[in-house]
PDB file of C-alpha atoms and ligand atoms in Angstrom:
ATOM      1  CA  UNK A   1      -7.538  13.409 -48.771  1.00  0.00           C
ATOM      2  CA  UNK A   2     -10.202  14.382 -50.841  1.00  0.00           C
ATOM      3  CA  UNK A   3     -11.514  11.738 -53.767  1.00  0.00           C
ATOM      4  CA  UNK A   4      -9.866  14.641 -56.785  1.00  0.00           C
ATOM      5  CA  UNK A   5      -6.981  14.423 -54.584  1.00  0.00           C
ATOM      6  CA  UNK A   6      -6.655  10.935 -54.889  1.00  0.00           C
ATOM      7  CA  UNK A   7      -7.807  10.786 -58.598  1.00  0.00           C
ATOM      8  CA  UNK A   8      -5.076  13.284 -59.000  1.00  0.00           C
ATOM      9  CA  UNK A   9      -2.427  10.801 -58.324  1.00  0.00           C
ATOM     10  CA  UNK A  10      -4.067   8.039 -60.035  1.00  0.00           C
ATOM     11  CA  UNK A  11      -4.555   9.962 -63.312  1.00  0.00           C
ATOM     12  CA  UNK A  12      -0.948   9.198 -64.628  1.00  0.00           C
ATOM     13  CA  UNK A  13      -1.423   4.965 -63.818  1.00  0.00           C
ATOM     14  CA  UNK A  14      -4.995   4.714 -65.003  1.00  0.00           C
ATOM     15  CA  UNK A  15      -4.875   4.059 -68.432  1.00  0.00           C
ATOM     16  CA  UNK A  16      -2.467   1.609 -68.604  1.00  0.00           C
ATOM     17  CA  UNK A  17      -3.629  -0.284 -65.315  1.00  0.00           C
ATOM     18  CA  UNK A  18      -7.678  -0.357 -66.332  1.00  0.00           C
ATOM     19  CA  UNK A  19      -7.167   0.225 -70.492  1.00  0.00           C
ATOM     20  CA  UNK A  20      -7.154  -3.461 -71.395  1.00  0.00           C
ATOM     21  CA  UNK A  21      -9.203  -5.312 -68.647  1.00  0.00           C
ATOM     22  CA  UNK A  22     -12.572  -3.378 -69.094  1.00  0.00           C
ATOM     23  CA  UNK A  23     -12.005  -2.514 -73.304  1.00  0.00           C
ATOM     24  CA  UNK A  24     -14.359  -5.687 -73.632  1.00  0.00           C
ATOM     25  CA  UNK A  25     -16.647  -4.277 -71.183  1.00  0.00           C
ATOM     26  CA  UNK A  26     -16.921  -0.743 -72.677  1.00  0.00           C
ATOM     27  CA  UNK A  27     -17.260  -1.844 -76.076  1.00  0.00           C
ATOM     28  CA  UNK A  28     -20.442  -4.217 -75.365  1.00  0.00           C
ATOM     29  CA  UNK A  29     -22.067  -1.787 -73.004  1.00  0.00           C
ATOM     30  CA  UNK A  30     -21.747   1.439 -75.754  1.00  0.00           C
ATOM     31  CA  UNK A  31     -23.210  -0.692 -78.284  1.00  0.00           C
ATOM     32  CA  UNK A  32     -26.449  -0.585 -76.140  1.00  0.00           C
ATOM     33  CA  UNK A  33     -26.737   3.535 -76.639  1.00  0.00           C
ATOM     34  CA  UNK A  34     -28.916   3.162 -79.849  1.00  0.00           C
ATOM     35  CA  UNK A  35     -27.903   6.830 -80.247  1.00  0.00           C
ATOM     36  CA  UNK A  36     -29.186   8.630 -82.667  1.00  0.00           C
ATOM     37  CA  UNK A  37     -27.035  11.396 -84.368  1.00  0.00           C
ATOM     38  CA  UNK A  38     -29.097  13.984 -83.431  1.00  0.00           C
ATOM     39  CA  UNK A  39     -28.603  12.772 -79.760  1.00  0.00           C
ATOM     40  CA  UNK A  40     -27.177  14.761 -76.867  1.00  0.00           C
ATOM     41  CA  UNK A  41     -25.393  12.310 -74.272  1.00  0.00           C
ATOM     42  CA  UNK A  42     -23.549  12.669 -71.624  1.00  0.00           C
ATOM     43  CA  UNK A  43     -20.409  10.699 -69.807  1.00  0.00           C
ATOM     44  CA  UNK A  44     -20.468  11.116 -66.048  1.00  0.00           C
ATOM     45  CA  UNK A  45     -17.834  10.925 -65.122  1.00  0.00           C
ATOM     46  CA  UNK A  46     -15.567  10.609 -67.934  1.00  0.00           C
ATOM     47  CA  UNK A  47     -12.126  10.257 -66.170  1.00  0.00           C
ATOM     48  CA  UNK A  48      -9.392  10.017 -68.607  1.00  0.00           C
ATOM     49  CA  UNK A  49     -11.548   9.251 -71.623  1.00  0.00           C
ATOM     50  CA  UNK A  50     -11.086   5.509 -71.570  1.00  0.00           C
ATOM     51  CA  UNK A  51     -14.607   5.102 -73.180  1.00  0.00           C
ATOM     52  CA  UNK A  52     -14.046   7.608 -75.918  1.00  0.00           C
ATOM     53  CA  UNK A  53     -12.395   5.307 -78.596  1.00  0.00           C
ATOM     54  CA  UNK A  54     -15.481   3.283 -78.582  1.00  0.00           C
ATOM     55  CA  UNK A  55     -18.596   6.081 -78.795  1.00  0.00           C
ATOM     56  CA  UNK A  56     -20.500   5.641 -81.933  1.00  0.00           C
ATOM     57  CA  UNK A  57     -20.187   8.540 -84.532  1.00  0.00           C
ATOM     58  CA  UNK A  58     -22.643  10.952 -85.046  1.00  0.00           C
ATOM     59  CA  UNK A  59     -24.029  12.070 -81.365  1.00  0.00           C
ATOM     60  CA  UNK A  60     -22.816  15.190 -79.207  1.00  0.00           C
ATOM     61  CA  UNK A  61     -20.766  14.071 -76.784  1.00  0.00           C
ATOM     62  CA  UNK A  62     -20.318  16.046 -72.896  1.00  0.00           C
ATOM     63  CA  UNK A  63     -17.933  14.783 -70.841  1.00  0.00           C
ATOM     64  CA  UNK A  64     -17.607  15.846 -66.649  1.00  0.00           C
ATOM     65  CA  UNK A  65     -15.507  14.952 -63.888  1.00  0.00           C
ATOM     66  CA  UNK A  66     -14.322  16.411 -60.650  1.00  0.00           C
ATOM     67  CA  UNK A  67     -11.049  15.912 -61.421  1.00  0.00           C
ATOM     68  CA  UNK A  68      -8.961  18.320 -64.028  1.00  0.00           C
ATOM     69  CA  UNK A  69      -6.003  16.085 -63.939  1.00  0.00           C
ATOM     70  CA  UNK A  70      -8.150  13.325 -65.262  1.00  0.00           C
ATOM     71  CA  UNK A  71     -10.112  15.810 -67.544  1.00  0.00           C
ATOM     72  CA  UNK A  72      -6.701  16.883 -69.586  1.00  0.00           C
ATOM     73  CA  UNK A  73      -5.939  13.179 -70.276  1.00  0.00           C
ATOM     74  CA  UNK A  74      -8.910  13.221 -71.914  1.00  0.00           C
ATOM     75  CA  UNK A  75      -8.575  16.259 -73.680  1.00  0.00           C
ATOM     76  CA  UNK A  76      -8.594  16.398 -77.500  1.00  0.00           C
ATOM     77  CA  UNK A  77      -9.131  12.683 -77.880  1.00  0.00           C
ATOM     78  CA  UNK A  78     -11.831  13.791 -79.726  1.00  0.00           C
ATOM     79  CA  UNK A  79     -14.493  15.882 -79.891  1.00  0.00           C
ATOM     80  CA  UNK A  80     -16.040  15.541 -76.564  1.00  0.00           C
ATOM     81  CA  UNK A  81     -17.067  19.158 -74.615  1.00  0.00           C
ATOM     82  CA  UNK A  82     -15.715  19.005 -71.402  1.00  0.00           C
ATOM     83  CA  UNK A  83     -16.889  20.171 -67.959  1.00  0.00           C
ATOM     84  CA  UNK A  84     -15.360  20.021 -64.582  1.00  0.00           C
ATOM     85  CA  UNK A  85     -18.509  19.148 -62.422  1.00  0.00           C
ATOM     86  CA  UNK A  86     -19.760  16.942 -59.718  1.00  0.00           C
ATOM     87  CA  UNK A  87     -21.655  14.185 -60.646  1.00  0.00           C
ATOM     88  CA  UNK A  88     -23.697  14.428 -56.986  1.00  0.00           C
ATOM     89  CA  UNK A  89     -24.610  18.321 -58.583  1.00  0.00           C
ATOM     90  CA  UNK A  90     -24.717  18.023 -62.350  1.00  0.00           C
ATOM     91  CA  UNK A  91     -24.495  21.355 -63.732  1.00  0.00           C
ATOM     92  CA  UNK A  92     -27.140  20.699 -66.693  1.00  0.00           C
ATOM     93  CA  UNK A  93     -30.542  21.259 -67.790  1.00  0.00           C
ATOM     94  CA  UNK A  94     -33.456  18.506 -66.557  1.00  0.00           C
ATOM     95  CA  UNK A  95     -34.027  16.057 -69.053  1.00  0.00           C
ATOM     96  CA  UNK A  96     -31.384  17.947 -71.533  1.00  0.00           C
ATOM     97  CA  UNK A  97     -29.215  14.469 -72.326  1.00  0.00           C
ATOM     98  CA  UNK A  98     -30.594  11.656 -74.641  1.00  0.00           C
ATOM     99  CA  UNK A  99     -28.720   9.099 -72.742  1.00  0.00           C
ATOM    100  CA  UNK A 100     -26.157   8.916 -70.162  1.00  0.00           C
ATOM    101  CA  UNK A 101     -22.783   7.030 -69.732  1.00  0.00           C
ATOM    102  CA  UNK A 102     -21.964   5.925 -66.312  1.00  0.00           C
ATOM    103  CA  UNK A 103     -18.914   3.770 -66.263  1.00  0.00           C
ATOM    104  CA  UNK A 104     -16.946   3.425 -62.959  1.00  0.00           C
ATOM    105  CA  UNK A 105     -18.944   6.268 -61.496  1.00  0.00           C
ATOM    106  CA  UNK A 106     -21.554   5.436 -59.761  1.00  0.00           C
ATOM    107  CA  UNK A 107     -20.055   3.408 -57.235  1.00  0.00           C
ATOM    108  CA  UNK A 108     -16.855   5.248 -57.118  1.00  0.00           C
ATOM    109  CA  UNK A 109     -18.631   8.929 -55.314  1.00  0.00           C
ATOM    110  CA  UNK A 110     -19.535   9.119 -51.920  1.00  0.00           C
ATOM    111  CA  UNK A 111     -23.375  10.059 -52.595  1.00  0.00           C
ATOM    112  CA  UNK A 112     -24.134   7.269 -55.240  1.00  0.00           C
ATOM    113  CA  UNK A 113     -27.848   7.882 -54.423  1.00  0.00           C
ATOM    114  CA  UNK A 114     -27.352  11.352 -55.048  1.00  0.00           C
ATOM    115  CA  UNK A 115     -25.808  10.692 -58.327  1.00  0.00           C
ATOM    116  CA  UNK A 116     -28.334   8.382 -59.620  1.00  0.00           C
ATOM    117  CA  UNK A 117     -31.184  11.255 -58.865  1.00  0.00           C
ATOM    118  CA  UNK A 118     -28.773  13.895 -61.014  1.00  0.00           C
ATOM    119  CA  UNK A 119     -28.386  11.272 -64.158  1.00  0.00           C
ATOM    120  CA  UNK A 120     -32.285  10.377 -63.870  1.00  0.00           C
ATOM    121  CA  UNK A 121     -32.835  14.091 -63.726  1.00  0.00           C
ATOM    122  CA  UNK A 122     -31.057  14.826 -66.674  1.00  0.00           C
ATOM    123  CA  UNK A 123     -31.810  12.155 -69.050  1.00  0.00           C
ATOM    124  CA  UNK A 124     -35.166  12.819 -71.078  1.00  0.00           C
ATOM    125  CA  UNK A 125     -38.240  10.575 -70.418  1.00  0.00           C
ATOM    126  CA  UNK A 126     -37.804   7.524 -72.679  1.00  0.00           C
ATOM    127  CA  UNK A 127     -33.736   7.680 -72.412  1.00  0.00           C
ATOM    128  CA  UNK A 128     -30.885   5.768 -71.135  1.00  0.00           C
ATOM    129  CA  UNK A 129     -28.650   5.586 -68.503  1.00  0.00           C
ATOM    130  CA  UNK A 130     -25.643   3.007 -69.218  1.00  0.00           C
ATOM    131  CA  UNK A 131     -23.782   1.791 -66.410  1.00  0.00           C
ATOM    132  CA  UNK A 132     -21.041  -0.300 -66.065  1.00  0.00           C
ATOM    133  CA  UNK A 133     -19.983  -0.552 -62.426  1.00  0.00           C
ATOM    134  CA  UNK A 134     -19.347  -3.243 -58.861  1.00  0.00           C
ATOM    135  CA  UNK A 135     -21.971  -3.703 -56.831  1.00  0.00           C
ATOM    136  CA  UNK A 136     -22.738  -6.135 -54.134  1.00  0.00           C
ATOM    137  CA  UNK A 137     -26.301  -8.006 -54.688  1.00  0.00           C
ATOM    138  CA  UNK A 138     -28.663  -7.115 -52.208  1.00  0.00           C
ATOM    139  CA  UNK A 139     -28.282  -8.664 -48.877  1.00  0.00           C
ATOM    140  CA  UNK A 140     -24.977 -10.631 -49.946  1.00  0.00           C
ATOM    141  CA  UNK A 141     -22.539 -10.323 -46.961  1.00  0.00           C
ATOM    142  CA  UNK A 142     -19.179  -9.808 -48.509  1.00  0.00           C
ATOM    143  CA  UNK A 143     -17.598  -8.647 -45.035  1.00  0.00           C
ATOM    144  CA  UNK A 144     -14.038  -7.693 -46.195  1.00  0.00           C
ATOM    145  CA  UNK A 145     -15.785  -5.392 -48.562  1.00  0.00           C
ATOM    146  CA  UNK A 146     -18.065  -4.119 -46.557  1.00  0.00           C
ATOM    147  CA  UNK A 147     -15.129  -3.105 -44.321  1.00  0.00           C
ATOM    148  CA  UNK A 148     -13.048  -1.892 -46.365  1.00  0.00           C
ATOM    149  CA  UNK A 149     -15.133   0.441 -48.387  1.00  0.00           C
ATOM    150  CA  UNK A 150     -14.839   3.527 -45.918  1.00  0.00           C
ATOM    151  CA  UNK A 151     -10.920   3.331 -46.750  1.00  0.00           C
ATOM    152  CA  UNK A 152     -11.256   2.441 -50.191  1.00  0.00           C
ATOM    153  CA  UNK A 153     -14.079   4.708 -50.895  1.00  0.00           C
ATOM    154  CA  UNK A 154     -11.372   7.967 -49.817  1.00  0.00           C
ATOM    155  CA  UNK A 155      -8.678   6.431 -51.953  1.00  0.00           C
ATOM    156  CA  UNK A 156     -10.149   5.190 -55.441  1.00  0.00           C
ATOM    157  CA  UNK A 157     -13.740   3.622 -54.762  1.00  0.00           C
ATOM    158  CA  UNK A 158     -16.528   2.431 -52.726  1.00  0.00           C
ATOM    159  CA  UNK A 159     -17.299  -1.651 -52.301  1.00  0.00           C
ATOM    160  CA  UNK A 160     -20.526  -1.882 -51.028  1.00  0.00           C
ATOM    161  CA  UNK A 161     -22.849  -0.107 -52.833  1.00  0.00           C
ATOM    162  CA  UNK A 162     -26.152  -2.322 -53.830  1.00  0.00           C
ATOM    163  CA  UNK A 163     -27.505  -0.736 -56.858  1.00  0.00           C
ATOM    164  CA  UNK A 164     -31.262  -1.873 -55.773  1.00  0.00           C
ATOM    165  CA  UNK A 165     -31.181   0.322 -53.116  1.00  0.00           C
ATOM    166  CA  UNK A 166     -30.695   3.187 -55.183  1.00  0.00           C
ATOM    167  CA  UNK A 167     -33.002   1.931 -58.049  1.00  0.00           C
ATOM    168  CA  UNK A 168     -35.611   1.529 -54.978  1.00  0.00           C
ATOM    169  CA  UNK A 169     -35.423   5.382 -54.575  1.00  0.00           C
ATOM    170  CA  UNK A 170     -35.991   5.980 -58.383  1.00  0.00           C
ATOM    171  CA  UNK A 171     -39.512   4.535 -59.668  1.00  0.00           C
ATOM    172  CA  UNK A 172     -38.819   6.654 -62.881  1.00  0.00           C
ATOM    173  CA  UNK A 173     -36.017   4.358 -63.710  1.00  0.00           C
ATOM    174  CA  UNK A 174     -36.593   0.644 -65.489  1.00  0.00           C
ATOM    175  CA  UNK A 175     -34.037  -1.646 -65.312  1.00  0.00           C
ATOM    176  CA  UNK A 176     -33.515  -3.017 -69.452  1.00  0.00           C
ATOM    177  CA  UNK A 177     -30.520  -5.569 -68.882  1.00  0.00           C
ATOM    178  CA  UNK A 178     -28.428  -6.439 -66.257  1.00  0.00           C
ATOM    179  CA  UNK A 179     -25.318  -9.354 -67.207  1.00  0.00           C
ATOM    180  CA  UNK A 180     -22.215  -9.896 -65.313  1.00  0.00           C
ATOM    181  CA  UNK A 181     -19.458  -8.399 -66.609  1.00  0.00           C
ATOM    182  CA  UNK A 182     -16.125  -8.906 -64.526  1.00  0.00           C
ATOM    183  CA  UNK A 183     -14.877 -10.260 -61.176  1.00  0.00           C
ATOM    184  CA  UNK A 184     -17.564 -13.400 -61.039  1.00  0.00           C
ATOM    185  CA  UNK A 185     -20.152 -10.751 -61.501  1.00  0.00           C
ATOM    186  CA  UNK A 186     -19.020  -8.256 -59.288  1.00  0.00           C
ATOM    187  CA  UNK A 187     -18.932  -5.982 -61.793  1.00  0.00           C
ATOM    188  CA  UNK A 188     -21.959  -5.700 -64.217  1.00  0.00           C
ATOM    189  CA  UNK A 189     -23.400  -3.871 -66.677  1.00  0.00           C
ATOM    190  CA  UNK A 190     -26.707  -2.502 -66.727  1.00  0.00           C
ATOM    191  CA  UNK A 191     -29.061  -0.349 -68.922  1.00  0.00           C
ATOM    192  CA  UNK A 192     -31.583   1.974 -67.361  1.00  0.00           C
ATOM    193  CA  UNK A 193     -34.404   3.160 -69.173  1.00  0.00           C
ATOM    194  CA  UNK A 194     -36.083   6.587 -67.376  1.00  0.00           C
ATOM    195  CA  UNK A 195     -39.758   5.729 -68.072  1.00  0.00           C
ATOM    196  CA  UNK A 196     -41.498   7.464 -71.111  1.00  0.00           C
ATOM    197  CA  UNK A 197     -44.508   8.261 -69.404  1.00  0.00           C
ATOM    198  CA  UNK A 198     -43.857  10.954 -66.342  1.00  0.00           C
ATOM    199  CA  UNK A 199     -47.161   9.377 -64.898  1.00  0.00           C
ATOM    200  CA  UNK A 200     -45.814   5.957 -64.393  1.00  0.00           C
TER     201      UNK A 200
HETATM  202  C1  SAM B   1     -12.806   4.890 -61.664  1.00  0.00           C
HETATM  203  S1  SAM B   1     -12.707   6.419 -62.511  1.00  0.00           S
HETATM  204  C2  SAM B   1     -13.785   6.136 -63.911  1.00  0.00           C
HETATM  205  C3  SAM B   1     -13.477   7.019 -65.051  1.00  0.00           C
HETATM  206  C4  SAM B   1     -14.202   6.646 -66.367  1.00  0.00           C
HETATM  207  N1  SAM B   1     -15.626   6.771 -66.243  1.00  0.00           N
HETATM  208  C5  SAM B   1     -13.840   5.258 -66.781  1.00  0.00           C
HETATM  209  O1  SAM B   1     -14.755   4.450 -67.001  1.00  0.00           O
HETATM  210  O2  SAM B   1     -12.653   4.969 -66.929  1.00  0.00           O
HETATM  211  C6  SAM B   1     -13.691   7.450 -61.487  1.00  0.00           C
HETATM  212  C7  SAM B   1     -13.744   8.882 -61.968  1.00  0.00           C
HETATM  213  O3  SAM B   1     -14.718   9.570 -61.181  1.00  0.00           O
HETATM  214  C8  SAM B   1     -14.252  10.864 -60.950  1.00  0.00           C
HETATM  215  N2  SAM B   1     -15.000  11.394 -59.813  1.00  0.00           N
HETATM  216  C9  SAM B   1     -14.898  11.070 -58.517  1.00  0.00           C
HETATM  217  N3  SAM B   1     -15.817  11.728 -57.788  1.00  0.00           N
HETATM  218  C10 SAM B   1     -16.532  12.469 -58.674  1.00  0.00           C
HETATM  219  C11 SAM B   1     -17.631  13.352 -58.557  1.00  0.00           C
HETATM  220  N4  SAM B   1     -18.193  13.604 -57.358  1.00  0.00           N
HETATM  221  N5  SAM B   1     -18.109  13.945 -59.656  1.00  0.00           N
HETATM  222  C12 SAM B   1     -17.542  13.721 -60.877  1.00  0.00           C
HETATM  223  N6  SAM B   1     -16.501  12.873 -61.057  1.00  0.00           N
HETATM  224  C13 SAM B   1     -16.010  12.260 -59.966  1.00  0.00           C
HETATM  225  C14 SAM B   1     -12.769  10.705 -60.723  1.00  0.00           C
HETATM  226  O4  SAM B   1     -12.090  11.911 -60.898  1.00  0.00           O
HETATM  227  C15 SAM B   1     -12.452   9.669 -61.772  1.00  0.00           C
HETATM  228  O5  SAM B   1     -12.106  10.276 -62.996  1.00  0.00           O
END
């Protein structure tokens, strides 16, 4: 089963199994877009829009996700464009997004170093990347979810991704502020800053 085969069936429980726990956690983490509202950003992966009730007026919004039955839950909520796309292959212009919203994303695909390079390439020098996400700290051992992830990873989401490693492969990218945000700090939530200088 593919991952928008399994999203497919999960569309109809998200909302009301994830809605309340990470609220909280979407709230504080959109307050760090310092948008502008001449801004362009995009949400990567926007699911059923669970982050929408909390975006700041005044910037355009652009929503994608790989999965339409997720993408019409999150239809109309507001006005968000939306695109079916992959995150690992984002279908927009280099540097064309002011910031980028990456909550429950980049963890969730099954390139996440892929989709890191496609959010840096998109986001203009000097702009954010907002993530709110699980990942295991860098050598931590975690065995049951190292294990499990292959399984999990085909049904809702991968467990052991260490979001070093991926920041190791992206020099452009500044880490801003990283806090725990759920599960004992499982789950965190982190603002990238692509550097303004290209030459950095
Ligand atoms: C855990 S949900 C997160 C949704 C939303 N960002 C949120 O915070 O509630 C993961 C989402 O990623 C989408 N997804 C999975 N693989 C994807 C891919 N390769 N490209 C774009 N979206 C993908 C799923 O369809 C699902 O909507």
């Amino acid at each position: 089963m593919s991952l928008a085969a399994a999203y497919r069936l999960w569309a109809p429980l998200y909302d009301p199994v994830l809605r309340r726990a990470t609220a909280p956690v979407r709230r504080r983490s959109l307050e760090r877009l310092q948008a502008e509202p001449a801004d362009d950003v995009l949400l990567a992966g926007v699911g059923t829009g669970l982050d929408l009730p909390h975006l700041p007026a005044g910037p355009r919004y652009r929503g994608c996700d790989i999965t339409p039955a997720m993408l019409a839950r999150a239809t109309g909520q507001r006005a968000v464009a939306l695109d079916c796309a992959d995150v690992q292959a984002l279908p927009y212009a280099e540097a064309g997004f002011d910031a980028v919203v990456a909550h429950l994303i980049l963890a969730v695909v099954p390139r996440p170093a892929a989709a890191l390079a496609e959010m840096s390439r998109v986001t203009r020098p000097g702009g954010r990347i907002l993530i709110f996400d699980k990942f295991l700290q860098p050598g931590q051992r975690a065995p049951l979810r190292r294990l499990a992830s292959p399984l999990l990873g085909r049904l809702a989401t991968r467990t052991d991704v260490v979001l070093e490693e991926l920041l190791a492969e992206r020099p452009e990218l500044g880490v801003e502020a990283d806090d725990p945000a759920l599960a004992g700090g499982w789950f965190r939530q982190i603002t990238l800053r692509r550097h303004p200088d290209e030459a950095h």
